[in-house]
Coordinates of C-alpha atoms in Angstrom, one line a residue:
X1 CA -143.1 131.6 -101.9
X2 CA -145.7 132.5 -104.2
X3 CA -147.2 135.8 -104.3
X4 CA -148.1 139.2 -106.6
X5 CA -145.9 139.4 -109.8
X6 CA -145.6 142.8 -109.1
X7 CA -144.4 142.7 -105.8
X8 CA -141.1 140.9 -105.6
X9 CA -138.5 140.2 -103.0
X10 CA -135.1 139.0 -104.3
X11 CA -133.1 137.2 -101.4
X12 CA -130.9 134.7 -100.0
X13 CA -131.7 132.3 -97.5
X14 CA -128.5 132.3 -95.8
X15 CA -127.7 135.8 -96.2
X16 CA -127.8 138.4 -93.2
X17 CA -128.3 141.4 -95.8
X18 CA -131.0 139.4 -97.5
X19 CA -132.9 138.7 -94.3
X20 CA -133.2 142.2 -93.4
X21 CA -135.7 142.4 -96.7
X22 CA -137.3 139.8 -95.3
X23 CA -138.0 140.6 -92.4
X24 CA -139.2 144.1 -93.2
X25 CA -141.6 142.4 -95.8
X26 CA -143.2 139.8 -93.0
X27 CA -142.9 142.3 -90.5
X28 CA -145.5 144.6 -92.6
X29 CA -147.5 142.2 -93.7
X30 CA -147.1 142.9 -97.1
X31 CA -148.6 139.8 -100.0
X32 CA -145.1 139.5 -101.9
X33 CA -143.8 137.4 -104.2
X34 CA -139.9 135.7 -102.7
X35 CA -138.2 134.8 -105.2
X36 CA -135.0 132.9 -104.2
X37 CA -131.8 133.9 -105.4
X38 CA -128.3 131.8 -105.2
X39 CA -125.1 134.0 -106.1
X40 CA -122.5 131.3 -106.4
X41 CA -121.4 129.0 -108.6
X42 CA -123.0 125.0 -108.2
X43 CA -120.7 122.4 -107.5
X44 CA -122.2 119.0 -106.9
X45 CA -119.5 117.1 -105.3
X46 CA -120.2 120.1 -102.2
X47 CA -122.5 120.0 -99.6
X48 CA -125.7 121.2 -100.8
X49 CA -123.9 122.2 -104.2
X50 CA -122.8 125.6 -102.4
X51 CA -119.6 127.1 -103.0
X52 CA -118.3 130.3 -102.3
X53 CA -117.4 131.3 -105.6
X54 CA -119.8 134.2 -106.5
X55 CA -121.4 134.4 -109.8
X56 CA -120.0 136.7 -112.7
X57 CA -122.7 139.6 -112.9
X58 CA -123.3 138.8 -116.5
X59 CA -124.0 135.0 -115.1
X60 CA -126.3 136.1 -112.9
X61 CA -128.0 138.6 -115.7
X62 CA -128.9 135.4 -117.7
X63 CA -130.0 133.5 -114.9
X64 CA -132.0 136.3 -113.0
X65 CA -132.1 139.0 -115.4
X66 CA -135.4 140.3 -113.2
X67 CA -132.9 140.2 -109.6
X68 CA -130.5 142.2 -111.8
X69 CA -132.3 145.0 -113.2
X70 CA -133.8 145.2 -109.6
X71 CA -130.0 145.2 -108.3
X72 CA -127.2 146.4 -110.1
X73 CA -124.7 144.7 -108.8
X74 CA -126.1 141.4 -108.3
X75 CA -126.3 141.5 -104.5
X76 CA -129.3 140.7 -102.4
X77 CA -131.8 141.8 -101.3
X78 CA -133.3 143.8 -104.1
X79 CA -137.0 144.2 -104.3
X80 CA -139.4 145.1 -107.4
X81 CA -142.8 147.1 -106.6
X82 CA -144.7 147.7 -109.8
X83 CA -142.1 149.6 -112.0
X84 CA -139.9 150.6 -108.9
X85 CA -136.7 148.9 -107.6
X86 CA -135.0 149.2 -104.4
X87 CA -131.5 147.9 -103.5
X88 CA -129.5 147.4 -100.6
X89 CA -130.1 146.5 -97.1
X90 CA -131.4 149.0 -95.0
X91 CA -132.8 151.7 -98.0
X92 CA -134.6 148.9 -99.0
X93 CA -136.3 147.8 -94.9
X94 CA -137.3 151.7 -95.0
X95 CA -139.2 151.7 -98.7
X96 CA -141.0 149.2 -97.0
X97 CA -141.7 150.9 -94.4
X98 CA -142.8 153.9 -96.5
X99 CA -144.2 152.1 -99.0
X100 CA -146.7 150.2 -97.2
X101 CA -149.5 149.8 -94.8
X102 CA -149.3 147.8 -91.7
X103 CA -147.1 148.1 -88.6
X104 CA -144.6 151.4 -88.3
X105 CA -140.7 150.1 -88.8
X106 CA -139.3 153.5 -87.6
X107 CA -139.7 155.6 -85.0
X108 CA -141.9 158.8 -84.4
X109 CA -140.3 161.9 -84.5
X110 CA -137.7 163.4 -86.9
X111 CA -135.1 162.8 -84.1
X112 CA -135.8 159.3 -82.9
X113 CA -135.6 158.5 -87.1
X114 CA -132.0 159.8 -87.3
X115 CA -131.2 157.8 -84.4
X116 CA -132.6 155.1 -85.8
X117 CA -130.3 155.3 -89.3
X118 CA -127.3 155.8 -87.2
X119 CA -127.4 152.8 -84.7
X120 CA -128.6 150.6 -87.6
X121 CA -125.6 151.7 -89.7
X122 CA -123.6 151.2 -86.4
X123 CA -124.6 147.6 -87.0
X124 CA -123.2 147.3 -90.0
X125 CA -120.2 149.4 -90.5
X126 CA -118.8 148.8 -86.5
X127 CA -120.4 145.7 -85.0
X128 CA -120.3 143.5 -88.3
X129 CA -117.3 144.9 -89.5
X130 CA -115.3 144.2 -85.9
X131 CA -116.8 140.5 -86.1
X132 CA -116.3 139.1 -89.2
X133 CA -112.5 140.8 -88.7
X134 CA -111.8 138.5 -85.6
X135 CA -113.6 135.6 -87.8
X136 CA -111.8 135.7 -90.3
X137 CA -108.0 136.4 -89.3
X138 CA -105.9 133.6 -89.9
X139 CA -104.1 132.0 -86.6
X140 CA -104.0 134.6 -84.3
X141 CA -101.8 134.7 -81.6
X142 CA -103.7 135.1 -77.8
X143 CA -102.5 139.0 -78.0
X144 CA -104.2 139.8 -81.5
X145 CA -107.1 137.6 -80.8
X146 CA -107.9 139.4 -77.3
X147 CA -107.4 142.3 -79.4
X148 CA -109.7 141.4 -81.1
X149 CA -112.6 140.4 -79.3
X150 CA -112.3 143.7 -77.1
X151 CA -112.7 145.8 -79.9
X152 CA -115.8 143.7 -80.9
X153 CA -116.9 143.8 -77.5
X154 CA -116.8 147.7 -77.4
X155 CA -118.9 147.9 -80.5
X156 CA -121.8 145.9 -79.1
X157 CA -121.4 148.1 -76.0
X158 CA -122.0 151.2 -77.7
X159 CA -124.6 149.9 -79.1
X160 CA -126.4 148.1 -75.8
X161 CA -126.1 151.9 -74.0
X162 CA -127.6 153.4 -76.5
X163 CA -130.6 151.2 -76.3
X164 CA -133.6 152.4 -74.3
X165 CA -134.3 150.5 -70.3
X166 CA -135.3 146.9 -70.5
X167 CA -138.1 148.0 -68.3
X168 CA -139.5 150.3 -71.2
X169 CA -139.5 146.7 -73.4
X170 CA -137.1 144.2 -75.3
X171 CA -136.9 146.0 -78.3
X172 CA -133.7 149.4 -79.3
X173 CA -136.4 152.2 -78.5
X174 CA -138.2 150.1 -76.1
X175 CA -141.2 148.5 -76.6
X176 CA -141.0 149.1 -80.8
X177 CA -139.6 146.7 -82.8
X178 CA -137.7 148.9 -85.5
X179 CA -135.9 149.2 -88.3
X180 CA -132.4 149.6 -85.6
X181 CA -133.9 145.7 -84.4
X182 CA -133.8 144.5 -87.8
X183 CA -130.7 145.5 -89.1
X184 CA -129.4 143.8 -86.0
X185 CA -131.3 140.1 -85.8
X186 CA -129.7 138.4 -88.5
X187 CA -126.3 139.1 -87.3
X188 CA -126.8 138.8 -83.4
X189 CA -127.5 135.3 -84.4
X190 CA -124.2 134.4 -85.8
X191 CA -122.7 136.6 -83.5
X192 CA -124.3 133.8 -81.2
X193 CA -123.8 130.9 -83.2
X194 CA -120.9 131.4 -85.5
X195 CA -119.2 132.8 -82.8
X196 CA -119.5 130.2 -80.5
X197 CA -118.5 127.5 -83.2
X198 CA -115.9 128.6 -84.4
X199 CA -114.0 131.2 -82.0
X200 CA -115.7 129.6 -78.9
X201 CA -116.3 133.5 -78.1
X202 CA -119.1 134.2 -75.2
X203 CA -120.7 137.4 -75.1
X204 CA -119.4 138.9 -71.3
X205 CA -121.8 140.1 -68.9
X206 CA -123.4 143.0 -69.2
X207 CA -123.7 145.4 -71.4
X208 CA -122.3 143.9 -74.3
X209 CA -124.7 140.9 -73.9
X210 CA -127.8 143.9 -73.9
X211 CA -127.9 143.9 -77.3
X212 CA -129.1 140.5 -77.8
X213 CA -131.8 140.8 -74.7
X214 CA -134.3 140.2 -77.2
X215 CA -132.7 137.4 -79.6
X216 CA -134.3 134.0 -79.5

């Protein structure tokens, strides 16, 4: 995507962290230059070329030396405003949010904003965590894998009580699409989809299911 040389979003298509950036970016409205960033190694004899062997960071220096002095470590999404660099995930959806005009992605009020960084970090450090433990466990028997799922399960049901009436809107506080919705989009997905591919998981009803009331 072309855009501003000054304003630059470093991501990864397939990439749950990355699309957090990019949604934040879209979501604002912002004019920004994406710039597309792949972290492992080419192989041509694999689909696409993709592997999952990551890139050295002095690799990745030589190939993106602008991603890496905006990030570190070499991880997307990193963004570049002017002389200003962000990193990581959900630091970098609220410098957009700070940064730039257009449509509010947190909500009013100091408490509401604390709420907001601890249900998205719930997202992250509970929900993701507890999923892509049951993913990737090798063989399972019936008792670890309902073991498993149940502590998954409670995760996402945290999260769904904590989320404001359906009647107030689709959206964590309600009718306000959020910072708390964005760190949890990318991953309801594969929740969704990886999930059901490969650990032929369904969501049970009720309130574990909530959390995806708004999902596509």
């Amino acid at each position: 995507q072309e855009g501003p040389e000054d304003t630059k979003l470093f991501c990864s298509w397939f990439c749950p962290f990355a699309q957090r950036g990019w949604i934040a970016f879209e979501e604002k409205g912002v004019d920004y230059k994406y710039v597309e960033i792949n972290p492992y190694e080419v192989d041509k004899s694999e689909p696409g070329g993709y592997t999952k062997k990551a890139l050295p960071l002095s690799k990745k220096a030589v190939l993106h030396p602008g991603f890496v002095e905006a990030s570190p470590r070499g991880l997307v999404p990193a963004t570049q405003v002017g002389s200003e660099r962000v990193w990581e995930s959900l630091p970098l959806v609220e410098y957009v949010h700070e940064k730039f005009d257009g449509r509010s992605l947190m909500p009013e009020g100091a408490h509401k904003r604390a709420l907001a960084r601890v249900w998205s970090d719930h997202v992250t450090s509970r929900m993701q965590r507890q999923f892509y433990t049951l993913l990737m466990e090798q063989s399972p028997t019936p008792e670890r894998r309902a073991q498993l799922e149940k502590a998954f399960f409670e995760e996402c049901e945290r999260f769904a009580a904590a989320m404001a009436p359906l009647e107030e809107g689709p959206f964590f506080f309600g009718e306000h699409f959020s910072i708390v919705d964005i760190a949890l989009a990318p991953f309801y997905q594969r929740f969704l989809w990886v999930g059901g591919h490969y650990l032929d998981m369904k969501f049970p009803s009720g309130d574990a299911d909530k959390a995806g009331r708004h999902a596509p």
